[in-house]
PDB file of C-alpha atoms and ligand atoms in Angstrom:
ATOM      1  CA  UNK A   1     107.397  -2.304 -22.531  1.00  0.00           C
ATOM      2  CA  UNK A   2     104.992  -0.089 -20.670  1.00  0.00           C
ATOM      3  CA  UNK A   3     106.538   2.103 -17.576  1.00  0.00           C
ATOM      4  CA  UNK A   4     106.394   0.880 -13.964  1.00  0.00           C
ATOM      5  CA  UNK A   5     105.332   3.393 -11.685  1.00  0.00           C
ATOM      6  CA  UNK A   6     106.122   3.766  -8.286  1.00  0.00           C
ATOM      7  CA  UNK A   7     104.330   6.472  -5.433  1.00  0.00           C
ATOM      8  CA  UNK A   8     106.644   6.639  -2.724  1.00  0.00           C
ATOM      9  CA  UNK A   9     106.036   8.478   0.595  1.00  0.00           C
ATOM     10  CA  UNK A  10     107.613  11.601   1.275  1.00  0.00           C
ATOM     11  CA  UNK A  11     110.037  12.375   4.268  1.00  0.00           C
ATOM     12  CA  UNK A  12     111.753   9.707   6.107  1.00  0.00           C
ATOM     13  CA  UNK A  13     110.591   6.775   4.475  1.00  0.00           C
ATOM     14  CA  UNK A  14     111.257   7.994   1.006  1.00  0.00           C
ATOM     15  CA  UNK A  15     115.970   8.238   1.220  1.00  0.00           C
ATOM     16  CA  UNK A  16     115.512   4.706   3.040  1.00  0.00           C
ATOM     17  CA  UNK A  17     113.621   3.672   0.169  1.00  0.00           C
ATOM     18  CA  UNK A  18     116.102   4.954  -2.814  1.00  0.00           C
ATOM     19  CA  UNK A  19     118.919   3.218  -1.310  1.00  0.00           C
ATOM     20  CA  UNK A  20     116.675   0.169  -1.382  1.00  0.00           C
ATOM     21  CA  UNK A  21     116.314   0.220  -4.567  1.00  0.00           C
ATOM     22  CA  UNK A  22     119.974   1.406  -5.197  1.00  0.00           C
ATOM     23  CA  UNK A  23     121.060  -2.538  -4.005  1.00  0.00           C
ATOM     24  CA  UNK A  24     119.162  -4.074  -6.281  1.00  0.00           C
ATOM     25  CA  UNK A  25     120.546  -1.530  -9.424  1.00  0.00           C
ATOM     26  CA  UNK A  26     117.346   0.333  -9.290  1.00  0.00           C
ATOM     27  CA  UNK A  27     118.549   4.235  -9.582  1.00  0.00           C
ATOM     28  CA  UNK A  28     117.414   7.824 -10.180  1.00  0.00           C
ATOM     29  CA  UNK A  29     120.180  10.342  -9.716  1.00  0.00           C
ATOM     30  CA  UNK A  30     117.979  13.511 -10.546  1.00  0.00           C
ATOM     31  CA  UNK A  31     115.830  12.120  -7.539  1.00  0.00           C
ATOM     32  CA  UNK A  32     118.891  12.654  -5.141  1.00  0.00           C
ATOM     33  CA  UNK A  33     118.572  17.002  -5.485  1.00  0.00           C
ATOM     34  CA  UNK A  34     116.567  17.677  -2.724  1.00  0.00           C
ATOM     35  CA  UNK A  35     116.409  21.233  -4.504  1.00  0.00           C
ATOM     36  CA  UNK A  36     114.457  19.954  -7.178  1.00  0.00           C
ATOM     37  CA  UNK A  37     111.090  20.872  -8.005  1.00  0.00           C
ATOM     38  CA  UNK A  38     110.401  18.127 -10.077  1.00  0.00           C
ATOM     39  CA  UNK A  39     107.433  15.958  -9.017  1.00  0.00           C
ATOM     40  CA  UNK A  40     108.035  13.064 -11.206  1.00  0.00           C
ATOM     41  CA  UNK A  41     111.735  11.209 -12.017  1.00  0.00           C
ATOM     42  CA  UNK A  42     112.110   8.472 -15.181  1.00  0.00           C
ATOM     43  CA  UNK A  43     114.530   5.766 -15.567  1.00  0.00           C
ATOM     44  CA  UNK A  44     114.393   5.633 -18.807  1.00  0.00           C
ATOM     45  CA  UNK A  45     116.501   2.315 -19.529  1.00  0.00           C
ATOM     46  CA  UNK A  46     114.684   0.101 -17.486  1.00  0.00           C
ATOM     47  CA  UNK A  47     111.646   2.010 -18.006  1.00  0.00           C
ATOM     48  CA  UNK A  48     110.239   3.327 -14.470  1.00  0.00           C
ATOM     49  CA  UNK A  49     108.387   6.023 -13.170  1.00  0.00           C
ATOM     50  CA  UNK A  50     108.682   7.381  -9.456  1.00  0.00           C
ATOM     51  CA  UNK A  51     107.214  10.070  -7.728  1.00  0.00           C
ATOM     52  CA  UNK A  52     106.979  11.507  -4.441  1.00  0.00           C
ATOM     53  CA  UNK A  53     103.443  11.804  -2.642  1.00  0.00           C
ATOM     54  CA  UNK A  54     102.534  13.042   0.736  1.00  0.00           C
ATOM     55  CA  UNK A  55     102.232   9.168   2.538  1.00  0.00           C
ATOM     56  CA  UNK A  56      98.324   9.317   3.198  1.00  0.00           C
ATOM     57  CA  UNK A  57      97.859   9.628  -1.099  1.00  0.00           C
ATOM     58  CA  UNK A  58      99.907   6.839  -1.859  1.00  0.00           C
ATOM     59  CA  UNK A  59      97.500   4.466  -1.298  1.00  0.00           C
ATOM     60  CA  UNK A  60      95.147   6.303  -3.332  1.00  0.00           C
ATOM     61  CA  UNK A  61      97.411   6.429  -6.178  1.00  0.00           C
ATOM     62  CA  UNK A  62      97.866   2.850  -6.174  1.00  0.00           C
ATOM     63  CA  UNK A  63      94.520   1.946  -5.921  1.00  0.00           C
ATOM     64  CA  UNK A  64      93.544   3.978  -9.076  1.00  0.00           C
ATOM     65  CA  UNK A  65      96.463   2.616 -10.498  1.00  0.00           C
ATOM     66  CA  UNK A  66      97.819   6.391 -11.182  1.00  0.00           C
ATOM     67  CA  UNK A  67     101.007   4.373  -9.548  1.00  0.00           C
ATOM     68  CA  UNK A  68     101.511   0.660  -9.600  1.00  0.00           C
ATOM     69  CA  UNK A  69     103.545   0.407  -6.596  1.00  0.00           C
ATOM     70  CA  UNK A  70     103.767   2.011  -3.540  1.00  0.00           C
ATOM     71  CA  UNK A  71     106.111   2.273  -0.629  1.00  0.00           C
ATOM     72  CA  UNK A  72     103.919   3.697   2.642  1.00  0.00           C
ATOM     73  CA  UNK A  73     104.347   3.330   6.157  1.00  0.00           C
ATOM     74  CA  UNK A  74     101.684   0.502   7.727  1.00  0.00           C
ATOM     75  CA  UNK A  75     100.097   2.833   9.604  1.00  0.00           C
ATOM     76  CA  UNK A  76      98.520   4.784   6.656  1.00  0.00           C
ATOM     77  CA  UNK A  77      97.915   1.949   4.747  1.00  0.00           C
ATOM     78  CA  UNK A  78      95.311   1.145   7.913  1.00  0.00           C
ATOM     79  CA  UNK A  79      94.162   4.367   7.841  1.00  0.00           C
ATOM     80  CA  UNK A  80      93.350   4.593   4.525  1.00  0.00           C
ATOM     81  CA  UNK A  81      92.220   1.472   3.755  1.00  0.00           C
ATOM     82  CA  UNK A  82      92.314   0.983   0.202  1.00  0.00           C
ATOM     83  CA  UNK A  83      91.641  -1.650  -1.984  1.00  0.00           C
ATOM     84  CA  UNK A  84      95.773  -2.911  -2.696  1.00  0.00           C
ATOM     85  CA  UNK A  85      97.977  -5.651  -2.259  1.00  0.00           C
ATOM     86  CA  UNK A  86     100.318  -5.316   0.600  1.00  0.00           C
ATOM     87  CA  UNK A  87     102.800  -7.480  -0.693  1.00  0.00           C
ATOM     88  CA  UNK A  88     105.977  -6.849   1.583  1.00  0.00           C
ATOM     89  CA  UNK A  89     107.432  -5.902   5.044  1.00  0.00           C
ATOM     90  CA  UNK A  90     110.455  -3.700   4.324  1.00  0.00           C
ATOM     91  CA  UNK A  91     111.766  -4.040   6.987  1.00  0.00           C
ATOM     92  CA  UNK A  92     113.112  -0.120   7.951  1.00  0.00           C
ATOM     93  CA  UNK A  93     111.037   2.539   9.346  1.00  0.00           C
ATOM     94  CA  UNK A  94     109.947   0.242  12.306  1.00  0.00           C
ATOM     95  CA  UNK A  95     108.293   2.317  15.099  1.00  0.00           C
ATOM     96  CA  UNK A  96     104.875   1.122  16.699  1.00  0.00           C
ATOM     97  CA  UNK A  97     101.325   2.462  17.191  1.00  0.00           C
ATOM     98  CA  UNK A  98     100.558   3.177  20.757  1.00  0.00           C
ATOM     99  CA  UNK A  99      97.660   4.693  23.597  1.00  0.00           C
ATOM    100  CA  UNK A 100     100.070   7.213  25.014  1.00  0.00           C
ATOM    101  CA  UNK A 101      99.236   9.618  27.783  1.00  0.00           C
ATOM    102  CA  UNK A 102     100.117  10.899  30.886  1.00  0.00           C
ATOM    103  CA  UNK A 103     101.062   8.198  34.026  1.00  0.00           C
ATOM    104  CA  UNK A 104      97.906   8.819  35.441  1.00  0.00           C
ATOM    105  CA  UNK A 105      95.656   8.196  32.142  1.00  0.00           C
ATOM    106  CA  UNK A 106      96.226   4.755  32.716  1.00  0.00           C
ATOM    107  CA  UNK A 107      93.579   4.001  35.293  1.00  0.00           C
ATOM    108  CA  UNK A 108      90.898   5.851  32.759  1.00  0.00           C
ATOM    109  CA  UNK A 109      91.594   3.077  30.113  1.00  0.00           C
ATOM    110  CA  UNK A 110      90.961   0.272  32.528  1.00  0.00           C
ATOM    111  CA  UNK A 111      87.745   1.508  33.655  1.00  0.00           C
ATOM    112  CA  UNK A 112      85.181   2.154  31.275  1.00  0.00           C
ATOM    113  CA  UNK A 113      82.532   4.082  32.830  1.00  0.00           C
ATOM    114  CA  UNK A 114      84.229   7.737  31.877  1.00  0.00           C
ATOM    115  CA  UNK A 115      84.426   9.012  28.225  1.00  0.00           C
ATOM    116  CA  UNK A 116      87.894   9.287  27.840  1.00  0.00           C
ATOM    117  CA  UNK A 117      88.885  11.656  24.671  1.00  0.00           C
ATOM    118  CA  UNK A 118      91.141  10.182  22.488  1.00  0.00           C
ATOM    119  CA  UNK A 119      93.490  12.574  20.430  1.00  0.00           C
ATOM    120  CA  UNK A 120      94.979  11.520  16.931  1.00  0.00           C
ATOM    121  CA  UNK A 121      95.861  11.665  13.194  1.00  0.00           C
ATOM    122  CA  UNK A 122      94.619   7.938  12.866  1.00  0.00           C
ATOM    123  CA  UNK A 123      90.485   8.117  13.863  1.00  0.00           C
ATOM    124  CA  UNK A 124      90.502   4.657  11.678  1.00  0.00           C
ATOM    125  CA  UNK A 125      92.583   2.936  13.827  1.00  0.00           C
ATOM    126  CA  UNK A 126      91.862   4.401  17.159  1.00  0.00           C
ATOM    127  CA  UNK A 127      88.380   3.704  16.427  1.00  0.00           C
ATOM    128  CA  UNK A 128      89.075   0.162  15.354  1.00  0.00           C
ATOM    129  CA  UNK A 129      91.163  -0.271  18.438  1.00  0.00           C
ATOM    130  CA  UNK A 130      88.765   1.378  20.687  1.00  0.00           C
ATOM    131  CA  UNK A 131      85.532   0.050  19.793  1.00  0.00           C
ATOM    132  CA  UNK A 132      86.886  -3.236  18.308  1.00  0.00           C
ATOM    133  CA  UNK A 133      89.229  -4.763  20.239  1.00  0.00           C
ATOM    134  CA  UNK A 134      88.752  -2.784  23.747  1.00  0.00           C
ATOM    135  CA  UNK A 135      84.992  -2.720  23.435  1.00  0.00           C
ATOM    136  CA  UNK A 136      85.407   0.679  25.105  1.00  0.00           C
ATOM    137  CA  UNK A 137      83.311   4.474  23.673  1.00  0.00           C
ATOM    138  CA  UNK A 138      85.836   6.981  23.091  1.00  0.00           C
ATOM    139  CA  UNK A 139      85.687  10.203  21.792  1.00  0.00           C
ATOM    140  CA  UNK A 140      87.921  10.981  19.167  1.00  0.00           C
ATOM    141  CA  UNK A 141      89.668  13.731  18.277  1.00  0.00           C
ATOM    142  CA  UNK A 142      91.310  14.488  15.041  1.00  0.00           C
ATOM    143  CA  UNK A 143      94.619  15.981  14.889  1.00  0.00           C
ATOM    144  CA  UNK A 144      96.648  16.744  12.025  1.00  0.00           C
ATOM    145  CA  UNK A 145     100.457  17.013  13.675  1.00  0.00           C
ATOM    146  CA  UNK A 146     102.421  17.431  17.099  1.00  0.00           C
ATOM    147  CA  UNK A 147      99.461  14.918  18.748  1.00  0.00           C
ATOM    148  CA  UNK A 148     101.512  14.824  21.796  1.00  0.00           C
ATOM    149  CA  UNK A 149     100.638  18.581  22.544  1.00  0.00           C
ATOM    150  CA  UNK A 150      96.819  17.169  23.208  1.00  0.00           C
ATOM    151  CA  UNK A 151      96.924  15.660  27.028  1.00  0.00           C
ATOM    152  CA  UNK A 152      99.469  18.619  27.777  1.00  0.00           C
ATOM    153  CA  UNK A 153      97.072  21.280  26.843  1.00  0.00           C
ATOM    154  CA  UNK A 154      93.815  18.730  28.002  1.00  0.00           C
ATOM    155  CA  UNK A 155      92.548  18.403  24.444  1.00  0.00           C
ATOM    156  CA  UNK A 156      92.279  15.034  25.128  1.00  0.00           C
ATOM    157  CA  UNK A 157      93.598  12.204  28.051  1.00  0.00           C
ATOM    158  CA  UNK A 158      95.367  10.124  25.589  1.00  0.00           C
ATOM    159  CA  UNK A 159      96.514   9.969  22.198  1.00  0.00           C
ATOM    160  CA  UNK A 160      96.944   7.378  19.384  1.00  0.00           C
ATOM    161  CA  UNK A 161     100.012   7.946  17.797  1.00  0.00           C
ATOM    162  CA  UNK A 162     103.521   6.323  16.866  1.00  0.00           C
ATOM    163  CA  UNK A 163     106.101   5.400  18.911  1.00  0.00           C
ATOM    164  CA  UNK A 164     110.026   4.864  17.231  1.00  0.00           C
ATOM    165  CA  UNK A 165     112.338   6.464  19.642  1.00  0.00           C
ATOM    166  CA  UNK A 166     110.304   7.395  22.704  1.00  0.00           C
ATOM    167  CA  UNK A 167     112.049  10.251  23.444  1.00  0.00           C
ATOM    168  CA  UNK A 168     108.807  12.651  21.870  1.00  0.00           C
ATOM    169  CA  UNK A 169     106.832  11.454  24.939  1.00  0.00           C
ATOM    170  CA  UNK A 170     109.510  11.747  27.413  1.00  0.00           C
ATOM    171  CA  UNK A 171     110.521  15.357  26.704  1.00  0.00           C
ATOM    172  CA  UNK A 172     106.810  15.567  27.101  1.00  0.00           C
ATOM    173  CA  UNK A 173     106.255  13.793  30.576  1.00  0.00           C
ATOM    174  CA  UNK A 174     104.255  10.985  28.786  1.00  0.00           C
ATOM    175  CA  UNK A 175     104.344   7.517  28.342  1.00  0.00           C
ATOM    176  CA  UNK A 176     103.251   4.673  26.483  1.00  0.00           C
ATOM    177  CA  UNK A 177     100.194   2.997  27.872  1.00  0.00           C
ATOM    178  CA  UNK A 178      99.033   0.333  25.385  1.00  0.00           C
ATOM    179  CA  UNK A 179     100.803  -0.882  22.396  1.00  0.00           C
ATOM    180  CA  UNK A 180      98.948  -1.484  19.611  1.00  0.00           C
ATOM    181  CA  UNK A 181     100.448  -2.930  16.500  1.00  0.00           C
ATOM    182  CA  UNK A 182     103.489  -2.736  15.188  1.00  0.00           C
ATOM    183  CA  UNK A 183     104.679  -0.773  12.428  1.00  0.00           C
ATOM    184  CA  UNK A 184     106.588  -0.583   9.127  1.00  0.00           C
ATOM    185  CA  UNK A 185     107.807   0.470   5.623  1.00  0.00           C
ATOM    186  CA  UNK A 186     105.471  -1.612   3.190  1.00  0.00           C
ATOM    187  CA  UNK A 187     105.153  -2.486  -0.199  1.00  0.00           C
ATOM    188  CA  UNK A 188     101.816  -2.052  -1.762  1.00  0.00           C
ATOM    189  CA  UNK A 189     100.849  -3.194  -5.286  1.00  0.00           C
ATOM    190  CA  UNK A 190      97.429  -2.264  -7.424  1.00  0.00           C
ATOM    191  CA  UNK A 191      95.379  -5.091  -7.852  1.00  0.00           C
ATOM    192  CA  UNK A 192      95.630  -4.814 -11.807  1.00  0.00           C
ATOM    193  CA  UNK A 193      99.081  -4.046 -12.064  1.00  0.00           C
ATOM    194  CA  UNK A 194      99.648  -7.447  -9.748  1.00  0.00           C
ATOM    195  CA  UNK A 195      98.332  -9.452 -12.611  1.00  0.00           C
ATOM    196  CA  UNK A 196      99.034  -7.369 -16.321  1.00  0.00           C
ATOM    197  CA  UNK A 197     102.705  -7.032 -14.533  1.00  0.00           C
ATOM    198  CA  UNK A 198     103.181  -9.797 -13.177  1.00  0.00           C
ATOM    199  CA  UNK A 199     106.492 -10.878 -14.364  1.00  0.00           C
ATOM    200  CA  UNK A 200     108.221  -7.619 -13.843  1.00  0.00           C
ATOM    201  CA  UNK A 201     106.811  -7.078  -9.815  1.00  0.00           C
ATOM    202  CA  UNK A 202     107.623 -10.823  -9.240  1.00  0.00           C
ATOM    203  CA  UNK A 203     111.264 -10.469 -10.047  1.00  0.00           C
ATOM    204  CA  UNK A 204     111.432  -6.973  -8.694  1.00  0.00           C
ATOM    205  CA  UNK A 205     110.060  -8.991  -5.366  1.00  0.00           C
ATOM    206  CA  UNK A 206     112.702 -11.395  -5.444  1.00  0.00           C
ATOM    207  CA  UNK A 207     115.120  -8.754  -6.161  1.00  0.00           C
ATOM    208  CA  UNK A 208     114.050  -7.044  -2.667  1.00  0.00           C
ATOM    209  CA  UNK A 209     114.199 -10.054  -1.131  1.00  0.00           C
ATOM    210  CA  UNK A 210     118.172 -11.178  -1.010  1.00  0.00           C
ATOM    211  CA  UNK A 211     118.816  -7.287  -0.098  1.00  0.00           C
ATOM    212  CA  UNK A 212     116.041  -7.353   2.822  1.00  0.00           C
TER     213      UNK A 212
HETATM  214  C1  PRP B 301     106.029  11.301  14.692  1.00  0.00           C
HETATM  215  C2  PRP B 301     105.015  10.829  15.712  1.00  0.00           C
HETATM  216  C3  PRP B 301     105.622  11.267  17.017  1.00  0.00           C
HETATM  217  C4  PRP B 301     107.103  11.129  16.778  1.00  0.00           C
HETATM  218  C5  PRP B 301     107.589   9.841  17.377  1.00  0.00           C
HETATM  219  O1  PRP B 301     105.766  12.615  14.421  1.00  0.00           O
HETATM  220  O2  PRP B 301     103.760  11.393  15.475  1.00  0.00           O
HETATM  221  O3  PRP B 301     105.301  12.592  17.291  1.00  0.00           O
HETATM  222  O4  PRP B 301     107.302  11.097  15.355  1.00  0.00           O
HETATM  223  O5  PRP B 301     108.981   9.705  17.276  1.00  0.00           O
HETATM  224  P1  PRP B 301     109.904   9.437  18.553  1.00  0.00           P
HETATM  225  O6  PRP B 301     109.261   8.332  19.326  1.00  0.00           O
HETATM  226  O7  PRP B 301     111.209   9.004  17.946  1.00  0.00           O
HETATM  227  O8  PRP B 301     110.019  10.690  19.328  1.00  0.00           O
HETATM  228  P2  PRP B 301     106.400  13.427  13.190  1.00  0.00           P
HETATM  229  O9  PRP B 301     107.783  13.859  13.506  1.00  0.00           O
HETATM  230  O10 PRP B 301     106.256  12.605  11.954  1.00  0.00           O
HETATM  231  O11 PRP B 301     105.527  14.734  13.084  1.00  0.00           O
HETATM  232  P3  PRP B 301     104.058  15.130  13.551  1.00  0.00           P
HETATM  233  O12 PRP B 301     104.133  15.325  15.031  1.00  0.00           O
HETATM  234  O13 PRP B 301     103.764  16.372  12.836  1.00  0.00           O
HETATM  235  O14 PRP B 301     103.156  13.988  13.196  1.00  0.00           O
END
C-alpha cells in the first residue's frame, strides 16, 4: 500500500483539523509539539503522510499531486484556483468574505461613476466580485496582511477581506458593507489520486461524514 498524503493549512485551521481526524482514529502524536521543526509527520501503520503548508500552497500541492489531500480554507481555494476536487464542507472555520469599509464607503459602492480602490489579499475574488457580479471598475490593491489598516490610512475606500468575529472591524470603526460568500474549512482531493485511490478517500469520506 502506497502512502496517503495530506497538505494541511497552517494556523487555525490546521489543530481543528487534527482533532478531526483524531474522531475518526486518524492520529499523529509527534504532530502535537508545536516545538517541532519537523515539516513532514508519518503514520506509519495506516500508512499516511501529513504536512503543514502555508494555506495559499496547499492547493498547489494537491494539484501536482506532491499531496493527495488537502484541508484549506474556501477562500484560498478561490483564490488560487487550481485544478482539484473540492470534495467536502468541513464544517469549522466558518467566517465569510465581505466589502468592508468605513459607514460612509457605502454610498461609493452604489454609485458607479467614481473609481473606488479596493484593498485586499484576494485580487481573484475581488475582481470576480467586482467586475463579475457588480459590473462595477475597481482598482485593486494587493495587500499581504492587517487589510483593515487600508481605509484607515486611505490606501484604499474598502477592502475585501474575511469576516468571523467582527470585532477586527469594530475596534477599527468599520463595518461590513456587502457580504459576499460564505466561507469554510474544505476538503480538496487531486484529480488522480480521486481515481488510483479511490477506495481509501471514499471510506476516509464516509469516515468524516458520521463525525461532521
Ligand atoms: C483575518 C482577517 C481579518 C480577521 C477577521 O486576519 O483578515 O483581519 O482575521 O477576524 P475577526 O472578524 O474575528 O476579527 P488574520 O488574523 O488571519 O491576519 P491578517 O490580518 O494578517 O490577514
Amino acid at each position: 500500500m502506497r502512502y496517503l498524503t495530506f497538505a494541511l493549512a497552517k494556523g487555525r485551521l490546521a489543530k481543528k483539523s487534527l482533532e478531526m481526524f483524531e474522531k475518526i482514529g486518524i492520529t499523529c502524536e509527534e504532530m502535537k509539539d508545536e516545538k517541532t521543526r519537523k515539516l513532514i509527520f508519518v503514520n506509519e501503520e495506516l500508512k499516511l503522510k501529513f504536512f503543514l503548508a502555508k494555506a495559499g500552497d496547499v492547493p498547489t500541492y494537491v494539484e501536482y499531486g506532491a499531496a493527495d489531500i488537502g484541508v484549506v480554507g474556501k477562500d484560498t481555494i478561490l483564490e488560487e484556483g487550481r485544478k482539484l476536487y473540492e470534495v467536502m464542507d468541513l464544517g469549522f472555520g466558518k467566517c465569510k468574505m465581505c466589502v468592508c469599509g468605513p459607514e460612509s464607503a457605502k454610498e461609493l459602492l452604489k454609485h458607479h461613476d467614481e473609481l473606488i480602490r479596493v484593498a485586499t489579499k484576494y485580487p481573484r475574488i475581488a475582481k470576480d466580485y467586482f467586475y463579475n457580479k457588480k459590473h462595477q471598475t475597481v482598482e485593486i490593491i494587493k495587500l499581504n496582511g492587517s487589510v483593515e489598516l487600508a481605509p484607515i490610512v486611505n490606501l484604499s475606500e474598502v477592502i475585501v477581506d474575511i469576516v468571523e468575529t467582527g470585532s477586527t472591524l469594530r475596534e477599527n470603526g468599520l463595518g461590513v458593507l456587502e457580504e459576499i460568500c460564505p466561507l469554510s474549512a474544505r476538503m480538496v482531493v487531486n484529480q488522480v489520486s480521486m481515481k488510483m485511490e479511490n477506495e481509501r478517500i471514499n471510506k476516509l469520506l464516509s469516515d468524516l461524514k458520521t463525525v461532521i
